[in-house]
Tab-separated table of N, CA and C in Angstrom:
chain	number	residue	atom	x	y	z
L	1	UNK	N	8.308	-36.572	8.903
L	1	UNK	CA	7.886	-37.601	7.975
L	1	UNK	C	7.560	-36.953	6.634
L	2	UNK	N	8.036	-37.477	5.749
L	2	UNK	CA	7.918	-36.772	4.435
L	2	UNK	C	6.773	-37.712	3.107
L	3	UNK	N	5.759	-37.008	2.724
L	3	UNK	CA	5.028	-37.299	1.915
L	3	UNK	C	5.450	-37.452	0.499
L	4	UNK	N	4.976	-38.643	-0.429
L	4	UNK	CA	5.249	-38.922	-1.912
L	4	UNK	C	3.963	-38.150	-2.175
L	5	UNK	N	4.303	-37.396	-2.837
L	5	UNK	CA	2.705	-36.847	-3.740
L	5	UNK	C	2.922	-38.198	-5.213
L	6	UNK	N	1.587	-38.816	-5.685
L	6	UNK	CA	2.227	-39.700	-6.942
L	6	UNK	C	0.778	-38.455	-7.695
L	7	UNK	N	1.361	-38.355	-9.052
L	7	UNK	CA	-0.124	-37.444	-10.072
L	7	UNK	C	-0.240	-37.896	-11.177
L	8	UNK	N	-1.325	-38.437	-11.803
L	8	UNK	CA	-1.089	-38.791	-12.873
L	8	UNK	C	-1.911	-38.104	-14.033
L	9	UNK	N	-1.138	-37.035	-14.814
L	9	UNK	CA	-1.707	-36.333	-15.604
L	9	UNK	C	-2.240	-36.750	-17.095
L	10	UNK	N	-4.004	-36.284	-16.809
L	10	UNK	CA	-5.181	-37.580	-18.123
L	10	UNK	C	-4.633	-36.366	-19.408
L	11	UNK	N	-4.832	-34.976	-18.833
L	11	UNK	CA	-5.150	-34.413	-20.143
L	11	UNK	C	-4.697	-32.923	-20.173
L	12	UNK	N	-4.043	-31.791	-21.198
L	12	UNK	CA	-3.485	-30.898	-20.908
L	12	UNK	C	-4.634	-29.794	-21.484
L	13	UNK	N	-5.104	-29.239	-21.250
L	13	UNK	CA	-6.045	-28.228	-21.285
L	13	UNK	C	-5.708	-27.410	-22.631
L	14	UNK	N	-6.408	-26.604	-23.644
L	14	UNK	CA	-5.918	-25.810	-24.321
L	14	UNK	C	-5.685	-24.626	-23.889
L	15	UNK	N	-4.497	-23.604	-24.086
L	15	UNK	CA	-4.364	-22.417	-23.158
L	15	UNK	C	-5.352	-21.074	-23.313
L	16	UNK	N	-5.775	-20.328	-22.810
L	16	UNK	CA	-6.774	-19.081	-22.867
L	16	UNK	C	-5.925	-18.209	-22.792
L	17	UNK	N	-6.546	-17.196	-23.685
L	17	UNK	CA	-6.066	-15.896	-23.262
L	17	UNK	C	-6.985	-14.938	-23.212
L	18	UNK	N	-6.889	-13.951	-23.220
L	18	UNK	CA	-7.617	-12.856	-22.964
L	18	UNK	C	-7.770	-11.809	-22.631
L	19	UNK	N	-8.246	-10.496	-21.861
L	19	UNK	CA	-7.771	-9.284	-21.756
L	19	UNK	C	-8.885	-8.587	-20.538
L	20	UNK	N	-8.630	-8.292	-19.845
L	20	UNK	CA	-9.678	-7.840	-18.750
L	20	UNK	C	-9.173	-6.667	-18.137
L	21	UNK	N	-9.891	-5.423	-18.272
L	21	UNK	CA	-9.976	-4.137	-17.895
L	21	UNK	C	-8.364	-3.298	-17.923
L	22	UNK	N	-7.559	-3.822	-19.641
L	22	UNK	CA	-6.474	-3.484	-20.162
L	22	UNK	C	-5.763	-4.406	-19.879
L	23	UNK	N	-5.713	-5.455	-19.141
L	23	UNK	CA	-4.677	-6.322	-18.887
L	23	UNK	C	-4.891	-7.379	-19.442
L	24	UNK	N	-3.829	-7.729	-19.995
L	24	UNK	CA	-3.861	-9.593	-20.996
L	24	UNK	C	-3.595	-10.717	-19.642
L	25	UNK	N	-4.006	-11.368	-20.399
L	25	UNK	CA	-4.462	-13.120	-19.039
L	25	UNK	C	-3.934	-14.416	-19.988
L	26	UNK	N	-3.163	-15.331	-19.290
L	26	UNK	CA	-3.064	-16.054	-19.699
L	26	UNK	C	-3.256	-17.609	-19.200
L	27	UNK	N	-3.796	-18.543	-19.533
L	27	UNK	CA	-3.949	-19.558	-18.244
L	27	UNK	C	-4.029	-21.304	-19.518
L	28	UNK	N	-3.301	-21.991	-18.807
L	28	UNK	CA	-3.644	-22.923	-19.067
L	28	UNK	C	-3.512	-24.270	-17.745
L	29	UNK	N	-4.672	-25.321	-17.638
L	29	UNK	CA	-4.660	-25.889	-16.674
L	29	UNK	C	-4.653	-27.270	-16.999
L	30	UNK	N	-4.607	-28.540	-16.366
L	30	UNK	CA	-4.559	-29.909	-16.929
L	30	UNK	C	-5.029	-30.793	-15.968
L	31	UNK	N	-5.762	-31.789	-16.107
L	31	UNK	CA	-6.568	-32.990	-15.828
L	31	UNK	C	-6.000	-33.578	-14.955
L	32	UNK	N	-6.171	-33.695	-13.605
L	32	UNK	CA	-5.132	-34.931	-13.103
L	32	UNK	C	-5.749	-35.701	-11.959
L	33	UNK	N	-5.342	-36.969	-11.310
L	33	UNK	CA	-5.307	-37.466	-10.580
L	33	UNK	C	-4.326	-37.541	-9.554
L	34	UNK	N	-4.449	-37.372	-8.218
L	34	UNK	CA	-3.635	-37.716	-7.346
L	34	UNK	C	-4.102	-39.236	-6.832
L	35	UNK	N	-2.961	-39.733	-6.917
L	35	UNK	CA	-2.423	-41.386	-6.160
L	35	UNK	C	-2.054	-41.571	-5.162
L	36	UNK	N	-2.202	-42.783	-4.223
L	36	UNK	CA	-1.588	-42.836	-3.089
L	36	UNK	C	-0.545	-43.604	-3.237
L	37	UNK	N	0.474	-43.904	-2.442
L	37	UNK	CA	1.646	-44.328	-2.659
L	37	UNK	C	1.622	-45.930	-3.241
L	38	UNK	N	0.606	-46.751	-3.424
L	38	UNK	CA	-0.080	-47.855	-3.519
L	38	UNK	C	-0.485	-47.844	-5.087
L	39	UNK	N	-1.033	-46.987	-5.696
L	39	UNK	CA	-1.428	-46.579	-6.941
L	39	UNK	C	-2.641	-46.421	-7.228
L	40	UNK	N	-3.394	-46.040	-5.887
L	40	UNK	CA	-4.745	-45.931	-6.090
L	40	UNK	C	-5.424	-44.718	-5.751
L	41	UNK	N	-6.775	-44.434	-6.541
L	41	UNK	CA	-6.866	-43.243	-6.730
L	41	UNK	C	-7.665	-42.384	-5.137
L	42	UNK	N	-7.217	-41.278	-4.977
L	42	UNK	CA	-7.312	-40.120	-3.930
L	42	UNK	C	-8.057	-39.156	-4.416
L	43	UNK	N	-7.413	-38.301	-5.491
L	43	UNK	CA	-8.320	-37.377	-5.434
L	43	UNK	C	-8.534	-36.904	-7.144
L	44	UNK	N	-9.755	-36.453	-7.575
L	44	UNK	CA	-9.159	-35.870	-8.975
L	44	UNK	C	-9.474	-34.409	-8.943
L	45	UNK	N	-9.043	-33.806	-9.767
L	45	UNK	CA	-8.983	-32.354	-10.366
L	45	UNK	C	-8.482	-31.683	-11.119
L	46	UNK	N	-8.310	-30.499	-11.396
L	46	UNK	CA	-7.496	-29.264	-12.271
L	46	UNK	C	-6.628	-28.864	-11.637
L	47	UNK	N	-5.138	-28.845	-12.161
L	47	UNK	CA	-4.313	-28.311	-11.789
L	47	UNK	C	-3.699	-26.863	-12.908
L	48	UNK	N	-3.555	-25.965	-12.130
L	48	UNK	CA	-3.564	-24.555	-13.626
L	48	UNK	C	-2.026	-24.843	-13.306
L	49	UNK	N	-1.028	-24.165	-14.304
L	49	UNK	CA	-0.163	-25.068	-14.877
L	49	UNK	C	0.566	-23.297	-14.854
L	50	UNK	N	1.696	-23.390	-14.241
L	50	UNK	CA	2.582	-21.992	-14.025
L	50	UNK	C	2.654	-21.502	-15.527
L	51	UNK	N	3.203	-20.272	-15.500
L	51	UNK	CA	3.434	-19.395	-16.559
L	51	UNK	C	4.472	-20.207	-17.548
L	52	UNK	N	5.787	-20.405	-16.626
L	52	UNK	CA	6.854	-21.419	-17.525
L	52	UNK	C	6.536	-22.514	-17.936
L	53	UNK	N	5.130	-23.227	-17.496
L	53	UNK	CA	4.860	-24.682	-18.104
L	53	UNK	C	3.949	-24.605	-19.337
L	54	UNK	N	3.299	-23.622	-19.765
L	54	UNK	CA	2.241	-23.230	-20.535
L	54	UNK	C	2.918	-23.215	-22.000
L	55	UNK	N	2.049	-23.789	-22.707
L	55	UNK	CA	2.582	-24.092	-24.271
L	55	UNK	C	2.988	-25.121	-24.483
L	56	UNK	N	4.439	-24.929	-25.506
L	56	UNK	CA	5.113	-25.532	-25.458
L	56	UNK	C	5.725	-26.874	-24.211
L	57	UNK	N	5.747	-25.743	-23.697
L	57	UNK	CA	6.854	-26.615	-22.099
L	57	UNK	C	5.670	-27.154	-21.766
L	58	UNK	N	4.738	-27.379	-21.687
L	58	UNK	CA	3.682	-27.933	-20.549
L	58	UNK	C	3.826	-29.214	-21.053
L	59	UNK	N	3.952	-29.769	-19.305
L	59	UNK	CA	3.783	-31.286	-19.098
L	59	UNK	C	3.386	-32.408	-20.373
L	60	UNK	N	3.431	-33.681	-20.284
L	60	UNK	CA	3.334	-34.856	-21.121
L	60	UNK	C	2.264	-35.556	-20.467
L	61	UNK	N	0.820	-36.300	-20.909
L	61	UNK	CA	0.427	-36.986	-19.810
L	61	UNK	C	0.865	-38.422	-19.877
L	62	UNK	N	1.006	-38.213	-18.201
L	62	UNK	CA	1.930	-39.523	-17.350
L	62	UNK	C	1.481	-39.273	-15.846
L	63	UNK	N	2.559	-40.171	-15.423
L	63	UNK	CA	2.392	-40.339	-14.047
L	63	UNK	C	3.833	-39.737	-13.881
L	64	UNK	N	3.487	-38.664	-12.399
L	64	UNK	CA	4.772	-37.949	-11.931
L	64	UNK	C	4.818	-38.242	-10.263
């Protein structure tokens, strides 16, 4: 049986950077809600947002 994840992303975080014991860090994370297949709300939280989605490329808020 296969699950719909529905998410609906409020807000995109500004990205951090930084540097810790010589090494640079980079992170950016975004606001979201998970939905149930119905459209009602489950769960909320932070989702940190892969290396390729950060910046530019990172997500639009919507529902995915």
């Amino acid at each position: 049986m296969a699950f719909t994840s529905i998410i609906q992303i409020l807000k995109i975080n500004e990205k951090r950077t930084g540097n810790k014991n010589g090494r640079d860090w980079a992170m950016q994370d975004a606001e979201c809600m998970l939905l149930t297949d119905d459209g009602q709300l489950d769960q909320v939280g932070v989702l940190q947002l892969p290396k390729e989605m950060m910046g530019d490329n990172a997500p639009k808020p919507g529902i995915y």
